[in-house]
mmCIF file of C-alpha atoms in Angstrom:
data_model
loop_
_atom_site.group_PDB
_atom_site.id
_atom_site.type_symbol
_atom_site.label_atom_id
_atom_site.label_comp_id
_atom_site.label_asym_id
_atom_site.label_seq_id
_atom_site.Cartn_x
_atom_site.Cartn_y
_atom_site.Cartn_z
ATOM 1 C CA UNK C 1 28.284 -5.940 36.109
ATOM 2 C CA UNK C 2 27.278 -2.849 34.515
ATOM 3 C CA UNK C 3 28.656 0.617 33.753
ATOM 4 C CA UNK C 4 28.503 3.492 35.714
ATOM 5 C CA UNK C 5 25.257 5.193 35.432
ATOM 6 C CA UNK C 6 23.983 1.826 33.817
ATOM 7 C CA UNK C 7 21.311 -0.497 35.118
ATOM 8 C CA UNK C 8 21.442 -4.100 35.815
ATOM 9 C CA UNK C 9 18.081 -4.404 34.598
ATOM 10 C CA UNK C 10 18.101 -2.524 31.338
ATOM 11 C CA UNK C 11 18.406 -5.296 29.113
ATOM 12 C CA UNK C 12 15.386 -7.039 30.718
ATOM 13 C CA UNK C 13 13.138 -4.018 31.021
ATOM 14 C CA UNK C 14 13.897 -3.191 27.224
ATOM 15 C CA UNK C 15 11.892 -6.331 26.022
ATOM 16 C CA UNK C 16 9.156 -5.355 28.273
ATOM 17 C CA UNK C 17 8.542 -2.373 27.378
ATOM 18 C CA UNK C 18 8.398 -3.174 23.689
ATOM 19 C CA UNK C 19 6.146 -5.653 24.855
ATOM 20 C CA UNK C 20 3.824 -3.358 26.753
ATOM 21 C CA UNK C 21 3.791 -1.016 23.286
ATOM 22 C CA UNK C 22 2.572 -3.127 21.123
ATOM 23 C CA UNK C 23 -0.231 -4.318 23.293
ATOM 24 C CA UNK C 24 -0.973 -0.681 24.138
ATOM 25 C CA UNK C 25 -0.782 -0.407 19.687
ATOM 26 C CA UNK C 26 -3.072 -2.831 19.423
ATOM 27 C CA UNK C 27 -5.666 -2.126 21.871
ATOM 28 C CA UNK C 28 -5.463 1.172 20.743
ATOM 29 C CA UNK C 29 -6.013 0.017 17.323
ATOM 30 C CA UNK C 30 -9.002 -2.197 18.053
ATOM 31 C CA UNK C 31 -10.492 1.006 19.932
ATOM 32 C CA UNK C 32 -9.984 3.594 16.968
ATOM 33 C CA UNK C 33 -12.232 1.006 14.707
ATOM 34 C CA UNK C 34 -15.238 0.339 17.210
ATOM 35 C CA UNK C 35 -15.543 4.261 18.414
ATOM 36 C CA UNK C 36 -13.580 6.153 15.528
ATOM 37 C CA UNK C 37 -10.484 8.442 16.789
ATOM 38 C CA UNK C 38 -12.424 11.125 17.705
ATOM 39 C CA UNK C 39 -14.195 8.739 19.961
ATOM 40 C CA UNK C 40 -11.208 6.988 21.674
ATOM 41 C CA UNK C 41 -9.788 8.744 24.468
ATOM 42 C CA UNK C 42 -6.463 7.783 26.439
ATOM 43 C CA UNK C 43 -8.736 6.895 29.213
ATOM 44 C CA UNK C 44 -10.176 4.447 27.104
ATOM 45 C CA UNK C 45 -7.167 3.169 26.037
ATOM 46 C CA UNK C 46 -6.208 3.099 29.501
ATOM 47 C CA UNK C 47 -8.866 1.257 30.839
ATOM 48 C CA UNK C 48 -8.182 -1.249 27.953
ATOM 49 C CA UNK C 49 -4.616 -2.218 28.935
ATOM 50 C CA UNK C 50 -5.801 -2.524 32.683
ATOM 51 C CA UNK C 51 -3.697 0.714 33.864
ATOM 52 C CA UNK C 52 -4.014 4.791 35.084
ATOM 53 C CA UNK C 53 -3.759 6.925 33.050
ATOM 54 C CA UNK C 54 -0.714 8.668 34.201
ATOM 55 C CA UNK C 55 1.145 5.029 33.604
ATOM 56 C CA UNK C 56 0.026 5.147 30.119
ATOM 57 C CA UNK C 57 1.821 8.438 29.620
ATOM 58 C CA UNK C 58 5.085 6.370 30.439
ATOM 59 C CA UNK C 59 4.536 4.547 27.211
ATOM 60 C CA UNK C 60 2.707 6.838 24.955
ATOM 61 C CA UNK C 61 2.584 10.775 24.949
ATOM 62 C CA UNK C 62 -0.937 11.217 23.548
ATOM 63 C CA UNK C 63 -3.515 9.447 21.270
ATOM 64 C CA UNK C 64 -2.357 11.024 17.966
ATOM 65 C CA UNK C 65 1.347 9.324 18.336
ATOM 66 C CA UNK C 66 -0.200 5.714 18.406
ATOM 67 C CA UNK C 67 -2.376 6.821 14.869
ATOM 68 C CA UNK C 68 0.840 7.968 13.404
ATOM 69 C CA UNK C 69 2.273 4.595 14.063
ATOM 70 C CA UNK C 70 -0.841 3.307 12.048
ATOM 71 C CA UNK C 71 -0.243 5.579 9.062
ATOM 72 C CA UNK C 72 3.433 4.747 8.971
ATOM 73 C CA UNK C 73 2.709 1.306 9.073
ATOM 74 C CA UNK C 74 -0.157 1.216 6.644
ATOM 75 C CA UNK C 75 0.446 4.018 4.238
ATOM 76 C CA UNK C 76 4.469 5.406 4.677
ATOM 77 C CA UNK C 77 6.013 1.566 4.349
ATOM 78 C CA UNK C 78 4.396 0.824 1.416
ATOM 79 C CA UNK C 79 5.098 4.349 -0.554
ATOM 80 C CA UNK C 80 9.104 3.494 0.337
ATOM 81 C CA UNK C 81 8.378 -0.173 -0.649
ATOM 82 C CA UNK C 82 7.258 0.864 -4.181
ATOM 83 C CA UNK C 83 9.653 4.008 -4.564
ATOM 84 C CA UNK C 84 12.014 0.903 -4.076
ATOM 85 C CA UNK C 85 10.315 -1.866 -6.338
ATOM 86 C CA UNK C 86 9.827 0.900 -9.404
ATOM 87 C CA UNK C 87 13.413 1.804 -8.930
ATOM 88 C CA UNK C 88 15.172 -1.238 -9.984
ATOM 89 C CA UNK C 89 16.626 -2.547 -12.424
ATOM 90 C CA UNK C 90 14.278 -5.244 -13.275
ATOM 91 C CA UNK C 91 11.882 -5.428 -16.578
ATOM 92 C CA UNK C 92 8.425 -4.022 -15.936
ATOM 93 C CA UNK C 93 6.426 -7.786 -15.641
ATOM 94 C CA UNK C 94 8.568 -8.856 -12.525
ATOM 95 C CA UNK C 95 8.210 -5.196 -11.006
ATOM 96 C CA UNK C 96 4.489 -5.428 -11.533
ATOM 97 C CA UNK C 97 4.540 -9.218 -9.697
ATOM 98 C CA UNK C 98 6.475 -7.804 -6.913
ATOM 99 C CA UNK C 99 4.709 -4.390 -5.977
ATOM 100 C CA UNK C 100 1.407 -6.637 -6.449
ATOM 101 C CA UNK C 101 2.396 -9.342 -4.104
ATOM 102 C CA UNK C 102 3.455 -6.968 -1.499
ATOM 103 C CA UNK C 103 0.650 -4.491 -1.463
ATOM 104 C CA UNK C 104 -2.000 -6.865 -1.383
ATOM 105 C CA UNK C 105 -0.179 -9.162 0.791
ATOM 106 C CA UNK C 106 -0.363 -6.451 3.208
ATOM 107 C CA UNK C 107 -3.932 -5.526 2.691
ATOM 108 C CA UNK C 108 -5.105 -8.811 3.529
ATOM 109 C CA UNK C 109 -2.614 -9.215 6.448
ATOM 110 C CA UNK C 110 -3.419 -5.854 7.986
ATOM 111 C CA UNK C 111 -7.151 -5.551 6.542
ATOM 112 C CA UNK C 112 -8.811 -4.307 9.622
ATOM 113 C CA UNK C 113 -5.698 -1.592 10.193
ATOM 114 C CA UNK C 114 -5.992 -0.466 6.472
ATOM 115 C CA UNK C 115 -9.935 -0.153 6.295
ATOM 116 C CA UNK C 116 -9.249 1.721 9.943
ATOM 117 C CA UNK C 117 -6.585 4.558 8.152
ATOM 118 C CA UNK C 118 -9.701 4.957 5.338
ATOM 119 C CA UNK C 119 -12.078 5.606 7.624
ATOM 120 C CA UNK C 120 -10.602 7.709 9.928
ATOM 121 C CA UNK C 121 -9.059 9.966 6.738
ATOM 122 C CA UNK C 122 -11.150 12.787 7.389
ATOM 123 C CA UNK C 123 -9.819 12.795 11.681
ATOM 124 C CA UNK C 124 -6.363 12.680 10.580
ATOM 125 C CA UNK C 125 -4.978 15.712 12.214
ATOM 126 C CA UNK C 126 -3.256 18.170 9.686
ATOM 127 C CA UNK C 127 0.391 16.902 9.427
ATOM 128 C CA UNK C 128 -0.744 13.329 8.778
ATOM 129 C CA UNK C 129 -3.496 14.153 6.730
ATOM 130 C CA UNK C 130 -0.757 15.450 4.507
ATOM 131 C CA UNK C 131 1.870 12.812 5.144
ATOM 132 C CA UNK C 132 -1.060 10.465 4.278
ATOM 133 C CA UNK C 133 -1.814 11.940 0.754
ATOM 134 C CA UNK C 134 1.819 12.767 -0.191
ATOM 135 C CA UNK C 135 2.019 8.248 0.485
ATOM 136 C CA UNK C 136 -0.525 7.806 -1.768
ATOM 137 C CA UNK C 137 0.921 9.728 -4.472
ATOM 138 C CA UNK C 138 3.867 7.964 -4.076
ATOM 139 C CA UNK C 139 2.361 4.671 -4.328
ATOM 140 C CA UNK C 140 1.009 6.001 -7.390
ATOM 141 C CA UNK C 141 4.190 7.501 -8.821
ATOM 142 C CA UNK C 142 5.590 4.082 -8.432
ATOM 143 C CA UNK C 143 2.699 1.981 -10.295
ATOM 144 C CA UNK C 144 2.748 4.524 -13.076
ATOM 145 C CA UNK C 145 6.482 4.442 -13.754
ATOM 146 C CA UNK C 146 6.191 0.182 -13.821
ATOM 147 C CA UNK C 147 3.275 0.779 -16.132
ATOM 148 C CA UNK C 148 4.845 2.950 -18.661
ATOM 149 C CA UNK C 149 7.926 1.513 -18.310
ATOM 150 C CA UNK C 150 5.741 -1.745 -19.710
ATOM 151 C CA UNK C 151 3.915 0.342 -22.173
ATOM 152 C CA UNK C 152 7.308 1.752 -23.723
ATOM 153 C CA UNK C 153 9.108 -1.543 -23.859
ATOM 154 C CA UNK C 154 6.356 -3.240 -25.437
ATOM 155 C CA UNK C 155 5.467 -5.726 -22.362
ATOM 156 C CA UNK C 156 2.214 -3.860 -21.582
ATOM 157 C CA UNK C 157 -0.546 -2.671 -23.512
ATOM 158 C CA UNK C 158 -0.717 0.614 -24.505
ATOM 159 C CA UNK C 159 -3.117 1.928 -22.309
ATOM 160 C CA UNK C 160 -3.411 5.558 -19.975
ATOM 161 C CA UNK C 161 -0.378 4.995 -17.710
ATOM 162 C CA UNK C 162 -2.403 6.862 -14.520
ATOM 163 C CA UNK C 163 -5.983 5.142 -15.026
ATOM 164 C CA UNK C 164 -4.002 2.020 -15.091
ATOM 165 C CA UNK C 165 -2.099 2.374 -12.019
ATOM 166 C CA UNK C 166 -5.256 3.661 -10.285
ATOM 167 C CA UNK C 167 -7.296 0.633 -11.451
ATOM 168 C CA UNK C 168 -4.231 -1.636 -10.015
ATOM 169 C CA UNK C 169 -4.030 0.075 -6.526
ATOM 170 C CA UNK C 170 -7.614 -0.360 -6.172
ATOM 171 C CA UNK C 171 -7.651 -4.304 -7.063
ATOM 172 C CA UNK C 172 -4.903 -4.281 -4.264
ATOM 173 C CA UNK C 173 -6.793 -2.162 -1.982
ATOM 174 C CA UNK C 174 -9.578 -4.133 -2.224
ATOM 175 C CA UNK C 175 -8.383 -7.216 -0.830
ATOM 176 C CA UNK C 176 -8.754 -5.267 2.819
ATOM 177 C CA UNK C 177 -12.207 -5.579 2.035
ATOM 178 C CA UNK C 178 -13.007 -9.421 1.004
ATOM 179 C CA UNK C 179 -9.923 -11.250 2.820
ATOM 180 C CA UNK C 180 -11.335 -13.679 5.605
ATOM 181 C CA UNK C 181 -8.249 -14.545 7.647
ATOM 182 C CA UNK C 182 -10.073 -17.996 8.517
ATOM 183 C CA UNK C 183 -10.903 -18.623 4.591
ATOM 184 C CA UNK C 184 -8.948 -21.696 2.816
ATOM 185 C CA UNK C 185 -6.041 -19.345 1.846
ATOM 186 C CA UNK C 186 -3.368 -17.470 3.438
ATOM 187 C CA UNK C 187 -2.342 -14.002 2.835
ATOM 188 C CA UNK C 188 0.361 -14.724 0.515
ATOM 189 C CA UNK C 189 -1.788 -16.881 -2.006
ATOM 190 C CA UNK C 190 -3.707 -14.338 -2.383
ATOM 191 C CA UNK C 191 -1.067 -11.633 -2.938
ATOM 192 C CA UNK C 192 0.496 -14.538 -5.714
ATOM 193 C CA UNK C 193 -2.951 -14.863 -7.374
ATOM 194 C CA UNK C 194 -3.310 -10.958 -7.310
ATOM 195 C CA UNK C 195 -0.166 -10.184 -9.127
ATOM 196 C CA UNK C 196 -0.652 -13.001 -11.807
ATOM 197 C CA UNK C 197 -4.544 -11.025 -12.360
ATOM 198 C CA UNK C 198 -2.697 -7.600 -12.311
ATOM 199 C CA UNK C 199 0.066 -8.672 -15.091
ATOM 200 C CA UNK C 200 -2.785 -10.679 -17.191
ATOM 201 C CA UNK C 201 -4.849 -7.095 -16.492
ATOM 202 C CA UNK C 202 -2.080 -4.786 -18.657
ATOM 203 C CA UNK C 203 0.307 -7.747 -20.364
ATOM 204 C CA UNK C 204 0.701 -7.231 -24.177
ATOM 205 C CA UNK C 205 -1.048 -9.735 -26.290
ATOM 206 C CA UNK C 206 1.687 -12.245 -27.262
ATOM 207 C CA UNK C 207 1.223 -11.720 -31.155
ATOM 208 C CA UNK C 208 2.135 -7.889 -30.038
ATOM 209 C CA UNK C 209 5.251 -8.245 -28.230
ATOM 210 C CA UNK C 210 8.760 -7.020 -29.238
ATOM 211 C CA UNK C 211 9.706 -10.320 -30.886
ATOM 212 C CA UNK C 212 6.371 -11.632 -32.030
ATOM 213 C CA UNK C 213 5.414 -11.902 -36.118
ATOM 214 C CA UNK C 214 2.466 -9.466 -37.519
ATOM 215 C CA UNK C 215 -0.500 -11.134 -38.092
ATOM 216 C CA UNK C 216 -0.795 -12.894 -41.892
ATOM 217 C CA UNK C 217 -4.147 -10.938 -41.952
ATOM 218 C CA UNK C 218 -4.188 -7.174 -43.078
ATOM 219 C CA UNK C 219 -7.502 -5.977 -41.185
ATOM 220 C CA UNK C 220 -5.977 -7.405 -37.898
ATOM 221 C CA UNK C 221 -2.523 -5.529 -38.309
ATOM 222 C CA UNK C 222 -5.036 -2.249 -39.496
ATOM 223 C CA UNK C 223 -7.010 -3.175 -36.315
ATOM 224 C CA UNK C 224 -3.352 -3.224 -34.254
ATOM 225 C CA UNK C 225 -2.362 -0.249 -36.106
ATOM 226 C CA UNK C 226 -5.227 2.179 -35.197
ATOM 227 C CA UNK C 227 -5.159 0.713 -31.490
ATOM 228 C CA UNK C 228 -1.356 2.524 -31.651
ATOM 229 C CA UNK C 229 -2.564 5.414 -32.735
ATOM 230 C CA UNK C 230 -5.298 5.985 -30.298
ATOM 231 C CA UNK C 231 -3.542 5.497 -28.095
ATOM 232 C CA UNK C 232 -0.750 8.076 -29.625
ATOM 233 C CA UNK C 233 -3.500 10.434 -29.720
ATOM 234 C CA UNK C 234 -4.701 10.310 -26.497
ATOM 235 C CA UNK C 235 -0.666 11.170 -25.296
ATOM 236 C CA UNK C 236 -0.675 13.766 -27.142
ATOM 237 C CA UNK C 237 -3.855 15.207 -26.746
ATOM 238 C CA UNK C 238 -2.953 14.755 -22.630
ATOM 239 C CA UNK C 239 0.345 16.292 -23.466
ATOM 240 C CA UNK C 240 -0.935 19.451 -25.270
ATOM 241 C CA UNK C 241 -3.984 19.963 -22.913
ATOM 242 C CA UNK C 242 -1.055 20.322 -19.762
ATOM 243 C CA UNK C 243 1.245 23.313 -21.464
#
């Protein structure tokens, strides 16, 4: 029996309405791609799920709360995902491995939601639009600490930390783009294969690792040697150019 003031049906309607959501999400979703955002109104949505308008407003206040459930999905999970990956205490390699696997595990999982928050960037209405960008820096953020924190212990190549971590995002992003769900392998094959390409993409050569011997032969340690210092140079130069 249930409390005062409490309805015998609450637990059941709970599931159901959840239910209901996600379909109205979804529909929603599939709407937003075919007509852009601009183009989908809650009529449409309406008419899509089969119900009036004014029962849609049961579920859903307006059009923009259903594409900030997009952006959270697609963009605000991931930033808190890598803030997390990047902050632990793990060497760079298996940090790498991980924030590969999940972004592009998600990009080929949700491809048709991610290409949907790219296209629709410029509709994004103001506070998104900012939430949006202030996700993508953090995804950034996070690549470029993994990367220099491989560049400083030795694990990665010294290369520039931010044009690495952009070149990285992008070979995730990408996935949204070639993934066919009914191709021979599944979303988290690819993601695998993806961060074994992305570590291969920065890893150090093994004769330049922490523990590995110098090369016997003196123009290959000069060769080595000036690769260091360009590399030096460019910090600095970066460094000096910002005060």
């Amino acid at each position: 029996m249930s409390a005062p003031g409490q309805s015998d049906e609450a637990p059941v309607r709970r599931p159901r309405r959840e239910l209901v959501e996600a379909q109205i999400y979804e529909q929603a979703t599939r709407l937003f791609a075919e007509r852009g955002f601009a183009g989908t109104s809650l009529q449409d949505i309406a008419d899509a799920m089969g119900m009036t308008r004014p029962s849609l407003y049961y579920y859903v206040k307006n059009k923009d709360e259903l594409l900030a459930r997009l952006v959270t999905e697609i963009t605000e999970a991931p930033a808190a995902a890598t803030e997390e990956i990047a902050d632990r205490d793990a060497d760079a390699p298996t940090k790498l491995r991980e924030l590969v696997r999940l972004i592009a595990g998600q990009q080929a999982r949700h491809a048709a939601r991610f290409q949907l928050v790219i296209r629709s960037e410029s509709e994004l209405p103001d506070d998104l639009a900012v939430a949006h960008e202030a996700a993508k820096r953090r995804v950034l953020d996070g690549f470029g600490r993994i990367v220099d924190q491989g560049v400083r212990s030795g694990e990665f190549r010294p290369r520039p930390v931010r044009t690495t971590a952009l070149a990285l995002i992008g070979m995730c992003n990408w996935v949204a783009w070639w993934f066919n769900p009914a191709g021979p392998q599944s979303p988290e094959e690819v993601a695998e294969q993806m961060a074994e390409m992305a570590f291969a993409l920065v890893a150090q050569a093994p004769d330049r690792t922490p523990d590995a011997p110098r090369p016997d032969d003196p123009a290959a340690a000069l060769r080595l040697l000036r690769q260091d210092l360009d590399y030096l140079e460019s910090v600095i130069t970066t460094r000096t150019s910002k005060d």
